[in-house]
């Protein structure tokens, strides 16, 4: 492995140490729990707290979205593993400004279980945690079973919108409902060109044969819907947009936000090449691109590949997306 | 090659198309020259224009630093190749607000030649281009021949500081002198763990054997000062800081800005792990970290590796670093 690591079992700890050093103006490690990152400004009295949590290895997700008018706290799991219930609970405690906390997280078995336990534990101490579970990954289940779909990079829009709503002084139920609307407005797809390796394992836990690509791959190498010969970027971008938009079924004229994220080892210029084809397909369908994000927003260690997220916008979502914020990921 | 590309000979064109679509609020392609990116706000009457230029494949450098209170225009070369003199000239024309233009670029033979020609061509039309050439790459020549050193990620600080100074209404000579001070205050080093491949070539143009690393590698795979067995991140981070600071010779108590950039295929969590060790060495030497940047700021296609840049700060540099700006790279 050609990697910058120390002890493979301490990747998460070492990452967090370097992360809070780099961004100490915005974030801190919780004194309650070394697997919780909190915003320097958190908790904010009278504001609904906004938290998430998830496995590590997706940086800048999840920790990089902690900050001002962004997430108040984040529960940190081991690489590709859910945080503990205790960590979700401690994240909620860090974020608790007296108006309740909303946990905006992704649909994975471990996260579901641990968030549910944290909600129960928090209730015992009088802290209400409302939840929204993201399921924007189109290829992880058919539309008829959308509740089974995984959460992927659409979560970033959910966090941004939810945090902006909370900063406006909204109630817990209002923040929950708006974050739910945000993720319901998102559809995502991933394309894998190369696998990733957990340092403690030392070899990839899945394979992508050279000359092929995995369409619909998940953030942990979950198999996609099909393996295809590697196409041109123009074809891949068109296919990604088609998969997302065929599922979305948006009316012509709808304004959308577009997020093209690398999976870790794909260079930025290739993401721009993809974006050219993606936007061409989006506009060919009569949709209007309101804002585009291209970069490494939600990765999977050194996986080669990219994801596309399209969020349909209404006036409220446009307004909340534009709210000024500050977080290490720079959204 | 597991890459998102179309025609390997059109990587730059396709990148630029997707780039200006993604960031049309901030940047545009010049109507004079399809190899020049300009800020939407440029030119700004009465302001010194600030430009750069360089080979492609380093995204977000150079194009991603175009924007408001950042670069006014950028000349774009082919992959790892200098822009033409004509492109540098056209970038200067796009940036010309009537107070002259400063070109802040890196020390490479092609860039030196083409910038020099552009300066002469501009003079014929009454446009003064002042220049600053970056040479922050410590390992590319000994300290006694600093003028031979290459420019690397320290250029980002030079652009940021120069653009902020120009936005304050400074004269051409003041902007030039302050940008010169910024790059003179920078030292950088690169570590290579894996090579990159130019799409039109199809195989790496240099090798890094598994289990080894190249200390002092350049942004195009230029050989470093030594090949070593791959060390731990703690050791590598310490070595990177030592190389830079041994050359810098800063007095204890000096405040510094730190930039840790991935080279394209190194995941963000590993950059944070490096940063932990880098900051430890910097503070062990009695220096004070004022601000840290960690991310893919100046890359080399899908090279595996990282660079460290340390800039010594005075009050003016601190003030200019903090000036609000907007550019696709999000500095």
XYZ file of C-alpha atoms in Angstrom:
662
model
C 0.000 0.000 0.000
C 1.398 3.351 -1.074
C -0.307 5.298 1.699
C 0.375 7.988 4.278
C -0.569 6.100 7.426
C 0.888 5.052 10.743
C -0.690 2.098 12.565
C -3.435 0.822 10.225
C -5.677 0.362 13.258
C -5.328 4.032 14.228
C -6.206 5.687 10.936
C -9.339 7.310 12.344
C -7.647 8.620 15.472
C -4.739 10.034 13.467
C -7.106 11.586 10.934
C -9.073 13.329 13.671
C -5.911 14.662 15.289
C -4.719 16.254 12.056
C -8.230 17.446 11.212
C -8.865 19.401 14.393
C -5.372 20.891 14.203
C -6.010 22.113 10.670
C -9.431 23.569 11.406
C -9.302 24.612 15.041
C -11.024 27.881 14.206
C -14.153 25.919 13.248
C -14.132 22.551 15.003
C -13.023 20.721 18.147
C -12.989 17.216 19.499
C -15.662 16.647 22.099
C -14.353 16.387 25.640
C -17.112 13.856 26.252
C -16.068 11.492 23.522
C -12.989 11.325 21.262
C -15.190 10.034 18.451
C -17.316 13.159 18.286
C -16.370 16.313 16.388
C -18.229 19.472 17.383
C -18.417 22.955 15.957
C -16.574 25.558 18.003
C -19.813 27.530 18.141
C -21.899 24.567 19.391
C -24.169 24.357 21.217
C -26.072 27.499 20.287
C -28.719 28.303 22.877
C -32.216 28.449 21.427
C -31.243 26.817 18.132
C -32.181 23.307 17.017
C -29.007 21.242 17.007
C -28.102 19.532 13.725
C -25.965 16.400 13.772
C -24.978 13.454 11.650
C -22.612 10.537 11.915
C -21.181 7.800 9.799
C -18.194 5.645 9.074
C -14.808 7.216 8.407
C -12.993 7.018 5.093
C -15.410 9.338 3.299
C -13.589 12.594 4.104
C -14.432 15.392 3.937
C -17.716 13.656 4.866
C -18.823 13.570 7.532
C -16.569 15.640 9.792
C -15.728 18.317 7.222
C -19.299 19.609 7.212
C -19.144 20.666 10.868
C -18.984 24.389 11.414
C -20.847 27.669 11.482
C -24.371 27.391 10.035
C -23.515 23.781 9.219
C -23.511 20.643 11.358
C -23.186 21.269 15.085
C -21.644 17.865 15.796
C -20.722 14.621 14.061
C -20.420 11.089 15.422
C -17.362 9.382 13.948
C -17.209 5.662 13.186
C -14.263 3.480 12.325
C -13.439 3.122 8.618
C -16.640 2.211 6.760
C -18.355 1.367 10.091
C -21.171 3.046 11.947
C -20.429 5.209 14.976
C -21.654 3.744 18.245
C -24.988 4.683 19.795
C -22.971 6.403 22.520
C -21.218 8.555 19.927
C -24.493 9.573 18.298
C -25.814 10.401 21.771
C -22.744 12.452 22.642
C -22.981 14.298 19.333
C -26.566 15.195 20.246
C -25.439 16.391 23.665
C -22.764 18.614 22.061
C -25.401 20.082 19.745
C -28.138 20.545 22.302
C -29.137 24.203 22.565
C -32.418 23.447 24.345
C -34.690 23.194 21.309
C -34.014 19.556 20.444
C -31.644 17.975 17.958
C -32.173 16.589 14.480
C -29.979 13.718 13.292
C -29.640 13.679 9.495
C -27.958 10.422 8.524
C -27.678 7.753 5.853
C -29.631 4.551 5.463
C -27.231 1.806 6.580
C -28.092 -1.013 8.997
C -25.547 -0.064 11.649
C -26.391 3.626 11.549
C -30.113 2.905 11.747
C -29.643 0.702 14.778
C -27.279 3.031 16.610
C -29.260 6.194 15.899
C -32.415 4.471 17.163
C -30.654 3.532 20.406
C -29.282 7.039 20.786
C -32.772 8.490 20.360
C -34.025 6.273 23.186
C -31.096 7.081 25.464
C -31.487 10.811 24.802
C -35.203 10.672 25.580
C -34.384 9.351 29.040
C -32.481 12.556 29.767
C -35.179 14.765 28.274
C -33.416 15.426 24.984
C -35.554 14.932 21.866
C -33.732 13.720 18.749
C -35.756 13.863 15.542
C -34.347 11.911 12.596
C -34.208 12.003 8.828
C -32.678 9.059 6.998
C -31.183 9.648 3.564
C -31.938 7.254 0.714
C -30.819 9.092 -2.398
C -28.798 6.272 -4.013
C -30.987 5.284 -6.965
C -29.260 2.006 -7.841
C -29.371 0.486 -4.356
C -33.058 -0.508 -4.602
C -35.930 -0.045 -7.066
C -38.156 3.036 -6.848
C -40.927 0.899 -5.388
C -38.688 0.198 -2.390
C -37.148 3.610 -1.948
C -36.982 3.180 1.821
C -34.351 0.488 1.226
C -32.039 2.787 -0.715
C -28.739 3.865 0.797
C -27.815 7.441 1.570
C -24.885 8.909 -0.333
C -23.758 12.398 -1.375
C -27.297 13.803 -1.284
C -26.714 13.886 2.449
C -24.515 16.938 1.924
C -27.469 18.904 0.559
C -29.620 17.590 3.418
C -27.076 18.813 5.971
C -26.639 22.199 4.314
C -30.361 22.818 4.038
C -31.187 21.491 7.498
C -28.450 23.516 9.157
C -29.468 26.689 7.340
C -33.092 26.162 8.371
C -32.087 25.647 11.994
C -29.977 28.819 11.899
C -33.071 30.748 10.851
C -34.651 29.848 14.191
C -37.006 27.144 12.939
C -38.573 24.607 15.302
C -37.397 21.011 15.550
C -40.317 19.821 13.442
C -39.696 22.528 10.838
C -36.021 21.628 10.564
C -36.847 17.930 10.311
C -39.474 18.513 7.641
C -37.221 20.751 5.554
C -34.301 18.324 5.755
C -36.681 15.539 4.751
C -37.814 17.619 1.783
C -34.191 18.216 0.820
C -33.282 14.544 0.721
C -36.581 13.606 -0.943
C -35.551 16.048 -3.669
C -32.208 14.285 -4.231
C -31.250 11.372 -6.439
C -27.690 10.037 -6.728
C -25.667 7.460 -8.636
C -22.103 6.220 -8.335
C -19.686 4.880 -10.951
C -16.699 2.821 -9.858
C -13.528 2.514 -11.941
C -11.225 1.174 -9.240
C -11.573 -0.292 -5.737
C -10.242 0.890 -2.393
C -8.313 -0.829 0.371
C -8.942 -0.662 4.087
C -5.434 -0.201 5.526
C -5.935 -2.852 8.198
C -6.986 -5.351 5.516
C -4.260 -4.533 3.026
C -6.024 -5.568 -0.160
C -9.202 -4.375 -1.912
C -12.413 -5.947 -0.623
C -13.893 -5.895 -4.110
C -12.598 -5.846 -7.660
C -13.197 -3.748 -10.738
C -11.488 -5.306 -13.721
C -9.432 -2.929 -15.894
C -11.445 -1.899 -18.915
C -14.721 -2.179 -17.033
C -16.771 0.019 -14.732
C -19.365 -0.678 -12.076
C -22.548 1.332 -12.605
C -24.450 2.091 -9.418
C -21.609 1.241 -7.038
C -22.066 2.148 -3.359
C -19.791 4.159 -1.126
C -18.270 1.011 0.356
C -17.949 -0.880 -2.897
C -21.464 -2.283 -2.688
C -22.142 -3.891 -6.073
C -23.901 -1.757 -8.623
C -26.671 -2.729 -10.999
C -24.320 -3.685 -13.815
C -20.725 -4.031 -14.928
C -20.011 -2.495 -18.315
C -17.026 -1.968 -20.546
C -15.467 1.394 -19.661
C -17.064 4.075 -21.818
C -16.029 7.610 -22.699
C -16.647 10.352 -20.151
C -19.311 11.784 -22.457
C -21.194 8.488 -22.400
C -20.702 7.940 -18.677
C -21.847 11.459 -17.800
C -24.928 11.052 -19.977
C -25.669 7.655 -18.388
C -25.251 9.024 -14.856
C -27.631 11.888 -15.537
C -30.088 9.535 -17.229
C -30.138 7.085 -14.313
C -30.774 9.880 -11.852
C -33.309 11.783 -13.923
C -35.245 8.744 -15.129
C -35.863 7.968 -11.475
C -36.498 11.586 -10.513
C -39.172 12.319 -13.115
C -38.892 16.107 -12.887
C -41.040 18.480 -14.924
C -39.309 20.508 -17.613
C -38.259 23.884 -16.270
C -37.392 22.521 -12.835
C -34.298 24.121 -11.363
C -31.717 21.731 -9.952
C -28.506 21.736 -7.938
C -25.835 19.361 -9.240
C -23.073 17.775 -7.185
C -20.329 15.790 -8.920
C -18.056 14.198 -6.336
C -14.893 12.233 -6.808
C -14.536 9.036 -4.812
C -11.016 9.795 -3.639
C -8.466 9.027 -6.350
C -10.088 10.566 -9.396
C -8.441 13.836 -10.380
C -10.486 17.009 -10.516
C -10.012 17.566 -14.233
C -11.843 14.309 -14.943
C -14.749 15.407 -12.750
C -15.012 18.554 -14.848
C -14.980 16.448 -18.014
C -17.852 14.395 -16.574
C -19.699 17.544 -15.549
C -19.687 18.783 -19.116
C -21.606 15.684 -20.248
C -23.828 15.617 -17.170
C -24.993 19.180 -17.657
C -25.578 18.549 -21.348
C -27.980 15.717 -20.524
C -29.703 17.676 -17.759
C -30.363 20.663 -19.975
C -31.375 18.432 -22.908
C -34.228 17.293 -20.689
C -35.423 20.849 -20.197
C -34.131 21.229 -16.653
C -32.265 24.306 -15.466
C -28.977 24.036 -13.580
C -29.095 26.585 -10.760
C -25.817 25.702 -9.046
C -23.068 23.121 -9.539
C -20.539 21.656 -7.114
C -17.564 19.671 -8.453
C -14.890 18.196 -6.211
C -14.091 15.596 -3.598
C -17.166 16.157 -1.432
C -17.939 12.576 -0.338
C -15.228 10.010 -0.998
C -14.398 6.386 -0.298
C -10.717 6.278 0.627
C -8.776 5.986 -2.636
C -11.595 4.555 -4.725
C -11.459 5.608 -8.384
C -14.832 6.834 -9.529
C -17.441 9.536 -9.171
C -20.960 10.185 -7.979
C -23.661 12.463 -9.310
C -26.370 13.967 -7.121
C -29.198 16.055 -8.541
C -31.453 17.973 -6.162
C -34.697 19.472 -7.424
C -35.104 22.978 -6.038
C -37.982 25.118 -4.877
C -37.684 28.680 -3.601
C -37.023 27.581 -0.038
C -34.276 25.123 -0.992
C -32.617 27.725 -3.224
C -32.683 30.241 -0.402
C -31.281 27.788 2.155
C -28.545 26.545 -0.196
C -27.354 30.140 -0.526
C -27.092 30.829 3.205
C -23.527 31.714 4.138
C -21.763 29.048 6.160
C -18.237 28.029 7.129
C -16.959 24.476 7.380
C -13.686 22.694 6.548
C -15.165 21.096 3.416
C -15.866 24.584 2.133
C -19.420 24.028 0.957
C -6.389 3.527 -17.900
C -9.378 3.701 -15.572
C -10.187 7.325 -16.347
C -13.105 9.606 -17.127
C -11.930 10.983 -20.459
C -13.031 11.274 -24.054
C -10.391 11.838 -26.723
C -7.036 11.801 -24.877
C -5.917 14.708 -27.022
C -8.880 16.836 -25.911
C -8.584 16.500 -22.144
C -7.853 20.186 -21.644
C -10.671 21.374 -23.881
C -13.167 19.036 -22.196
C -11.960 20.052 -18.740
C -12.435 23.734 -19.539
C -15.944 23.125 -20.886
C -17.063 21.383 -17.714
C -15.226 23.898 -15.544
C -16.882 27.024 -16.898
C -20.276 25.308 -16.798
C -19.789 24.442 -13.137
C -18.586 27.894 -12.112
C -20.261 30.278 -14.517
C -21.070 32.624 -11.656
C -17.348 33.239 -11.175
C -15.501 32.487 -14.412
C -15.799 32.527 -18.177
C -13.772 31.476 -21.182
C -12.166 34.409 -22.937
C -13.760 35.299 -26.245
C -10.292 36.238 -27.433
C -8.743 32.856 -26.765
C -10.218 29.482 -25.776
C -7.127 28.798 -23.676
C -7.726 31.714 -21.335
C -10.058 31.638 -18.341
C -11.151 35.009 -16.981
C -13.041 36.113 -13.901
C -16.579 37.266 -14.614
C -15.695 40.523 -12.874
C -12.548 41.133 -14.949
C -11.284 43.537 -15.996
C -11.865 45.894 -13.082
C -11.192 49.488 -14.087
C -8.527 51.146 -11.994
C -7.285 47.901 -10.459
C -3.987 46.183 -11.220
C -4.800 42.989 -13.106
C -3.449 39.761 -11.607
C -2.823 36.763 -13.847
C -1.000 33.486 -13.966
C -0.711 30.561 -16.327
C 0.644 27.074 -16.451
C 0.195 23.598 -17.749
C -3.052 21.715 -17.177
C -3.384 18.603 -15.063
C -2.814 20.445 -11.778
C -6.467 21.263 -11.115
C -7.752 23.151 -9.261
C -4.524 24.994 -10.142
C -4.354 27.160 -12.087
C -7.865 27.866 -13.339
C -9.632 27.269 -10.022
C -8.023 30.316 -8.448
C -9.732 32.709 -10.868
C -12.519 34.744 -9.332
C -13.447 37.704 -7.180
C -10.458 39.175 -5.311
C -8.417 36.343 -6.801
C -6.815 35.925 -10.210
C -8.379 38.014 -12.960
C -7.310 35.655 -15.734
C -5.327 32.476 -16.323
C -3.471 31.239 -19.393
C -4.084 27.515 -19.873
C -1.499 25.137 -21.309
C -1.830 21.587 -22.504
C -1.266 18.859 -19.900
C 2.018 19.592 -18.107
C 2.973 22.109 -20.840
C 3.341 25.861 -20.743
C 0.632 28.065 -22.204
C 1.673 29.928 -25.333
C 2.967 33.489 -25.252
C -0.254 34.453 -27.021
C -2.301 32.950 -24.190
C -0.317 34.807 -21.535
C -0.805 37.986 -23.570
C -4.539 37.392 -23.915
C -4.835 36.684 -20.193
C -3.172 40.054 -19.569
C -5.590 41.744 -21.958
C -8.562 40.176 -20.125
C -7.175 41.429 -16.817
C -6.202 44.917 -17.957
C -8.059 47.550 -15.963
C -5.722 50.364 -16.991
C -3.220 50.122 -14.129
C -1.019 47.392 -15.558
C -0.971 43.654 -15.005
C 1.171 41.443 -12.797
C 1.886 37.887 -13.923
C 2.603 35.587 -10.973
C 3.897 32.308 -12.355
C 6.140 29.323 -11.708
C 9.777 28.832 -12.656
C 9.699 26.441 -15.626
C 11.604 26.916 -18.865
C 8.534 27.085 -21.099
C 6.657 29.460 -18.836
C 9.692 31.725 -18.482
C 10.113 31.938 -22.239
C 6.453 32.515 -23.032
C 5.870 35.045 -20.266
C 8.907 36.992 -21.456
C 7.525 37.070 -24.993
C 4.106 38.114 -23.726
C 5.654 40.976 -21.760
C 7.345 42.236 -24.926
C 4.203 41.888 -27.041
C 2.117 43.672 -24.410
C 4.597 46.531 -24.183
C 4.073 47.169 -27.895
C 0.423 47.867 -27.216
C 1.144 49.997 -24.172
C 0.280 47.364 -21.587
C 2.844 46.891 -18.819
C 3.162 43.369 -17.411
C 5.250 43.085 -14.252
C 6.306 39.566 -13.279
C 7.081 37.477 -10.232
C 8.463 33.994 -10.713
C 7.851 31.419 -7.987
C 10.692 29.201 -6.802
C 9.427 27.698 -3.568
C 10.331 24.029 -4.285
C 13.236 23.431 -1.902
C 14.479 20.161 -3.378
C 14.737 21.341 -6.977
C 18.018 23.208 -6.414
C 20.296 24.071 -3.477
C 19.685 27.237 -1.456
C 22.711 28.837 -3.108
C 20.917 28.582 -6.463
C 17.429 29.474 -5.339
C 16.684 31.174 -8.651
C 16.833 27.725 -10.266
C 14.146 26.262 -8.034
C 10.745 25.372 -9.470
C 7.480 26.953 -8.387
C 4.928 24.678 -6.776
C 2.046 25.107 -4.337
C 3.512 28.238 -2.771
C 2.156 29.906 -5.891
C -1.314 29.669 -4.352
C -0.270 31.918 -1.475
C 1.427 34.251 -3.963
C -1.795 34.531 -5.994
C -3.982 35.017 -2.946
C -1.755 37.709 -1.463
C -1.129 39.462 -4.780
C -4.807 39.516 -5.680
C -5.802 40.822 -2.256
C -3.188 43.563 -2.485
C -4.416 44.577 -5.931
C -8.003 44.676 -4.647
C -6.910 47.190 -2.024
C -6.027 49.617 -4.797
C -2.254 49.170 -4.688
C -0.027 50.234 -7.572
C 1.544 47.784 -10.009
C 4.886 48.027 -8.230
C 3.257 47.565 -4.827
C 1.386 44.471 -5.991
C 4.521 43.048 -7.580
C 6.606 43.661 -4.469
C 4.037 42.144 -2.131
C 3.598 39.045 -4.317
C 7.393 38.751 -4.422
C 7.485 38.946 -0.633
C 4.803 36.258 -0.417
C 6.692 33.752 -2.549
C 10.010 34.637 -0.901
C 8.300 33.677 2.365
C 7.322 30.242 1.048
C 9.157 26.937 1.022
C 7.665 23.701 -0.332
C 8.491 20.022 -0.669
C 6.775 17.144 -2.456
C 6.651 13.418 -1.647
C 5.690 10.963 -4.376
C 4.205 7.540 -3.630
C 2.854 6.770 -7.089
C 3.240 8.143 -10.618
C 0.687 9.637 -13.002
C -0.150 8.947 -16.613
C -0.725 11.468 -19.371
C -3.829 10.103 -21.145
C -2.340 10.553 -24.606
C 0.737 8.568 -23.549
C -1.125 5.796 -21.757
C 1.591 4.760 -19.316
C 3.425 6.550 -16.481
C 6.397 8.625 -17.596
C 8.244 7.771 -14.390
C 8.185 5.010 -11.812
C 7.930 4.817 -8.054
C 8.520 1.265 -6.896
C 6.008 -0.097 -4.375
C 7.430 0.159 -0.877
C 9.446 3.249 -1.745
C 8.825 6.980 -1.930
C 10.441 9.826 -3.813
C 11.439 12.689 -1.534
C 11.454 16.071 -3.238
C 9.493 15.021 -6.302
C 8.293 17.754 -8.662
C 4.814 18.423 -9.941
C 5.518 16.620 -13.195
C 7.371 13.716 -11.665
C 10.712 15.496 -11.769
C 13.096 13.320 -9.715
C 13.506 14.213 -6.079
C 16.643 14.306 -4.023
C 16.369 10.716 -2.843
C 14.354 7.516 -2.990
C 13.640 5.962 0.397
C 11.754 3.017 1.753
C 8.193 4.123 2.468
C 8.019 5.386 6.056
C 5.107 5.998 8.403
C 3.066 9.146 7.983
C 4.502 10.436 11.253
C 8.025 10.083 9.901
C 7.145 11.493 6.481
C 5.354 14.497 7.946
C 8.287 15.206 10.230
C 10.714 14.869 7.305
C 8.642 17.165 5.087
C 8.519 19.851 7.762
C 12.234 19.426 8.454
C 13.224 19.802 4.802
C 11.175 22.955 4.466
C 12.136 24.519 7.781
C 15.840 23.659 7.583
C 15.906 25.664 4.366
C 13.670 28.425 5.707
C 15.655 29.209 8.864
C 12.831 31.034 10.647
C 13.196 32.581 14.088
C 11.273 30.953 16.934
C 7.930 32.649 17.405
C 7.428 33.236 13.694
C 3.835 32.728 12.606
C 3.321 30.557 9.544
C 0.603 29.462 7.155
C 0.675 25.764 6.269
C -0.662 24.207 3.087
C -0.802 20.418 2.741
C -1.936 19.473 -0.750
C -2.696 16.086 -2.201
C -1.234 15.328 -5.617
C -4.500 13.946 -7.008
C -5.077 10.367 -5.850
C -4.242 10.609 -2.162
C -7.370 10.599 -0.022
C -8.072 13.509 2.289
C -7.879 11.457 5.483
C -4.218 10.683 4.739
C -3.478 14.381 4.266
C -4.914 15.013 7.719
C -2.749 12.222 9.139
C 0.288 13.919 7.558
C -0.798 17.305 8.881
C -0.786 15.999 12.413
C 2.912 15.135 12.133
C 3.759 18.245 10.149
C 2.267 20.576 12.745
C 3.999 18.673 15.533
C 7.384 19.328 13.918
C 6.583 22.957 13.164
C 5.547 23.701 16.732
C 8.472 21.690 18.131
C 10.694 24.254 16.421
C 8.985 27.096 18.233
C 6.978 28.326 15.265
C 3.297 29.240 15.520
C 0.740 27.891 13.041
C -1.582 30.764 12.183
C -3.683 29.020 9.524
C -3.719 25.612 7.859
C -5.069 24.471 4.503
C -5.458 20.733 3.786
C -6.875 19.389 0.534
C -6.293 18.964 -3.165
C -5.065 22.484 -3.864
C -2.371 21.804 -6.485
C -2.357 18.338 -8.008
C -0.641 16.340 -10.716
C -3.355 14.290 -12.415
C -3.705 11.063 -10.426
C -0.262 11.127 -8.817
C -0.198 9.600 -5.326
C 1.589 11.886 -2.912
C 1.488 15.195 -1.125
C 3.205 18.541 -0.889
C 3.859 20.804 2.067
C 4.189 24.565 1.779
C 5.089 26.766 4.745
C 4.765 30.529 4.415
C 6.303 32.804 7.022
C 3.877 35.580 7.896
C 4.133 39.223 8.818
C 1.217 41.481 9.637
C 0.622 42.414 6.018
C 0.638 38.805 4.782
C -1.756 37.783 7.579
C -4.104 40.597 6.666
C -4.032 39.810 2.949
C -4.515 36.060 3.521
C -7.700 36.863 5.426
C -9.252 39.044 2.715
C -12.538 37.571 1.571
C -12.476 36.131 -1.922
C -14.442 33.758 -4.098
C -12.991 31.257 -6.528
C -13.860 27.698 -7.619
C -10.995 26.211 -5.598
C -12.564 27.740 -2.517
C -9.426 29.239 -1.007
